[in-house]
Short mmCIF file of C-alpha atoms in Angstrom, two decimals:
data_model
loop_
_atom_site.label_atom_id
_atom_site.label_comp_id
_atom_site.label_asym_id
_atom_site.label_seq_id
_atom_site.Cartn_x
_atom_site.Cartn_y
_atom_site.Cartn_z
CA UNK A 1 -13.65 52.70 32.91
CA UNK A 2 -10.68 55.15 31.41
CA UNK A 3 -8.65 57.16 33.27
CA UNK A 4 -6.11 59.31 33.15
CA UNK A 5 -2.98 58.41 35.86
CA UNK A 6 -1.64 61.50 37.94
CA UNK A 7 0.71 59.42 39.66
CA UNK A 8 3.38 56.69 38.63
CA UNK A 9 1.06 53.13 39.31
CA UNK A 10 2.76 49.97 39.61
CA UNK A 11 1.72 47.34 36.99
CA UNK A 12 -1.03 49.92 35.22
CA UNK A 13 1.44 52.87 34.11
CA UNK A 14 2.86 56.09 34.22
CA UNK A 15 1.54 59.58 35.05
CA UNK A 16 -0.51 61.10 31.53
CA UNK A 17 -0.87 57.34 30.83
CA UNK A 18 -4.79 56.55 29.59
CA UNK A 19 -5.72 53.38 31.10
CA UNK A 20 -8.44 51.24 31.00
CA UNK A 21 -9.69 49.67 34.21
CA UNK A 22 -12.38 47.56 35.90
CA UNK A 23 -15.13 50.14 37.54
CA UNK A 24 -14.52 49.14 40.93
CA UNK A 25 -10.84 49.77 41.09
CA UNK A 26 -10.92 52.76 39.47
CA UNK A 27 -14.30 54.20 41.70
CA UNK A 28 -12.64 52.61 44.69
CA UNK A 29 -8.99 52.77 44.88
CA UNK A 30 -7.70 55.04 42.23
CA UNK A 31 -9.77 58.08 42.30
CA UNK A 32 -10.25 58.66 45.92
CA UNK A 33 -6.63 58.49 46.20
CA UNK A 34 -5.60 61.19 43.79
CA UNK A 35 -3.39 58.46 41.20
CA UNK A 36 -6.03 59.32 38.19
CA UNK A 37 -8.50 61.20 37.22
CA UNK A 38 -11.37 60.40 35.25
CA UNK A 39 -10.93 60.60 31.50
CA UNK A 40 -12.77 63.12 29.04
CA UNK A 41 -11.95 65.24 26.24
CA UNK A 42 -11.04 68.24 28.54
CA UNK A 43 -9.14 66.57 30.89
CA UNK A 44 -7.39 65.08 27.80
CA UNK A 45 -5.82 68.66 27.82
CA UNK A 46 -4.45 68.04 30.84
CA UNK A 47 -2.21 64.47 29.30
CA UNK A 48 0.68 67.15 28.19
CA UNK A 49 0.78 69.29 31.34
CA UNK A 50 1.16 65.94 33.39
CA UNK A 51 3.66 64.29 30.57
CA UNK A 52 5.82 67.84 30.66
CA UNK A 53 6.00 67.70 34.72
CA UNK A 54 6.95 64.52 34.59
CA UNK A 55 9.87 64.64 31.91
CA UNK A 56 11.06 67.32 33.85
CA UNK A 57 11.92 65.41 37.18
CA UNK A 58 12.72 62.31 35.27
CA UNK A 59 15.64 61.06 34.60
CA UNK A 60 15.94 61.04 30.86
CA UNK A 61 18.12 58.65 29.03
CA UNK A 62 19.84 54.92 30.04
CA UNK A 63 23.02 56.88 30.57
CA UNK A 64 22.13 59.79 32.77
CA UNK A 65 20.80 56.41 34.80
CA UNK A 66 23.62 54.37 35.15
CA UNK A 67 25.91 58.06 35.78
CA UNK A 68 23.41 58.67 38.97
CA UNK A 69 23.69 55.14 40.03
CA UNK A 70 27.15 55.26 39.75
CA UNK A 71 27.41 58.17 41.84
CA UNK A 72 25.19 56.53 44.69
CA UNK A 73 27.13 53.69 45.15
CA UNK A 74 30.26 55.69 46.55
CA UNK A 75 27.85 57.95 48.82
CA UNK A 76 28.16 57.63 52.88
CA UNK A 77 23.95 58.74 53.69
CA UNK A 78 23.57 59.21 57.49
CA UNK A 79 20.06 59.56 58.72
CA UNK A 80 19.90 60.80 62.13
CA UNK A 81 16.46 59.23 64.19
CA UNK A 82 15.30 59.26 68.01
CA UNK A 83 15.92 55.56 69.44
CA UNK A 84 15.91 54.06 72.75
CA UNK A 85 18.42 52.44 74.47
CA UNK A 86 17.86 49.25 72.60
CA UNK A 87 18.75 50.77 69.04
CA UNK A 88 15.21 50.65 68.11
CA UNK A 89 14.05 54.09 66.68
CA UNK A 90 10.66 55.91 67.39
CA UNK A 91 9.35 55.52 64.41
CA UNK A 92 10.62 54.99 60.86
CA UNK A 93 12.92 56.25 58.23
CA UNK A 94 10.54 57.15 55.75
CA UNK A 95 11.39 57.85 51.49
CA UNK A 96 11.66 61.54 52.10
CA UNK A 97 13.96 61.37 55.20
CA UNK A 98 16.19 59.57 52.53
CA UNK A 99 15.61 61.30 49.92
CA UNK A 100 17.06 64.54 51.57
CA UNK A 101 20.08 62.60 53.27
CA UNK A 102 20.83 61.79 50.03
CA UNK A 103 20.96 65.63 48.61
CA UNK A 104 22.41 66.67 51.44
CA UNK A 105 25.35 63.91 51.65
CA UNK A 106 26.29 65.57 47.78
CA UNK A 107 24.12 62.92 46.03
CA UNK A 108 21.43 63.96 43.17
CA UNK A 109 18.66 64.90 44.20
CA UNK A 110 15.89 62.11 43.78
CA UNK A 111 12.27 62.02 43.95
CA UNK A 112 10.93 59.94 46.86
CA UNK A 113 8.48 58.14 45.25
CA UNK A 114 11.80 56.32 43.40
CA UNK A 115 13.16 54.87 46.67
CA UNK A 116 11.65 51.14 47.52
CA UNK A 117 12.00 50.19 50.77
CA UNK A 118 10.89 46.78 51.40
CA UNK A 119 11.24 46.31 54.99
CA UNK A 120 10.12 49.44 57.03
CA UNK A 121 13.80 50.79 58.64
CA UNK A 122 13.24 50.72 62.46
CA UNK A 123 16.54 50.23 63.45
CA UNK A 124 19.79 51.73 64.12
CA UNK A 125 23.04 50.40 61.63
CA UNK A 126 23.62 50.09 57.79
CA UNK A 127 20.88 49.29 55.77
CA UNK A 128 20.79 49.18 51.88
CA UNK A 129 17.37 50.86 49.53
CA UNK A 130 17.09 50.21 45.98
CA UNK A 131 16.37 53.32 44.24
CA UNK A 132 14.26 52.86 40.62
CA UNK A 133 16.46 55.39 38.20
CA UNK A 134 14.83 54.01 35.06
CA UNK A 135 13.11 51.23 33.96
CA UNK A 136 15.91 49.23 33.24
CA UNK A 137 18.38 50.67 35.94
CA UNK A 138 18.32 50.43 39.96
CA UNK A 139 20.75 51.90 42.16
CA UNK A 140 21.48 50.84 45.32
CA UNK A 141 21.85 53.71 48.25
CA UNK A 142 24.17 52.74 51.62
CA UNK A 143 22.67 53.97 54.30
CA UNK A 144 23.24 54.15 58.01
CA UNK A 145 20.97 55.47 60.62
CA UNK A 146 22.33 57.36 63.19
#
């Protein structure tokens, strides 16, 4: 089956990518969930619309990378959350709550789908999230929840 991805797919590609996948996953998995569409000659069209949004939040070249992650090393992020008594929080810090801490603490502002948390935040402290820049860079964000 081909397909065009709308959304960044780990370990098949990038969004305006053409792909080639097994039936099932794409019928089951990637269509229903909005990361591609199916591929024809119109919708080909639509590869340079989807490669021109994309350049345009993306972080260009290996040295605007290593600049951002620079500059999120030295950042303090504080994410306020509801918790109980214990320190445990009601709930999560999600991507996006970061993601704004971030632009708000004087950082760049990054896209949320960028941010890999590994373990889901439920607690109160200093935690650290990896933030994919580029391909070959990482940066690493400090943050403590509040």
């Amino acid at each position: 089956m081909k397909l065009i991805l709308t959304q960044q797919v780990a370990g098949l590609g990038a969004p305006g990518d053409v792909v080639e996948v097994k039936d099932g996953y794409g019928r089951n998995y990637l269509v229903p969930r909005g990361f591609a569409i199916q591929w024809s000659k119109g919708a080909e069209k639509q590869i340079a619309v989807i490669k021109k949004a994309r350049a345009a939040r993306e972080i260009a070249t290996l040295d605007q990378a290593k600049e951002v992650a620079d500059s999120l090393k030295g950042l303090k992020v504080v994410v306020k959350a509801q918790s109980g008594k214990s320190g445990r929080l009601f709930g999560a810090v999600t991507a996006g709550d970061i993601a704004e801490a971030v632009k708000t603490a004087g950082g760049p502002d990054l896209d949320k789908r960028r941010i890999e948390i590994t373990n889901p935040i439920k607690t109160t402290g200093a935690h650290q999230v990896t933030v994919r820049l580029h391909p070959e860079v990482s940066g690493t964000v400090s943050l403590n929840v509040a």
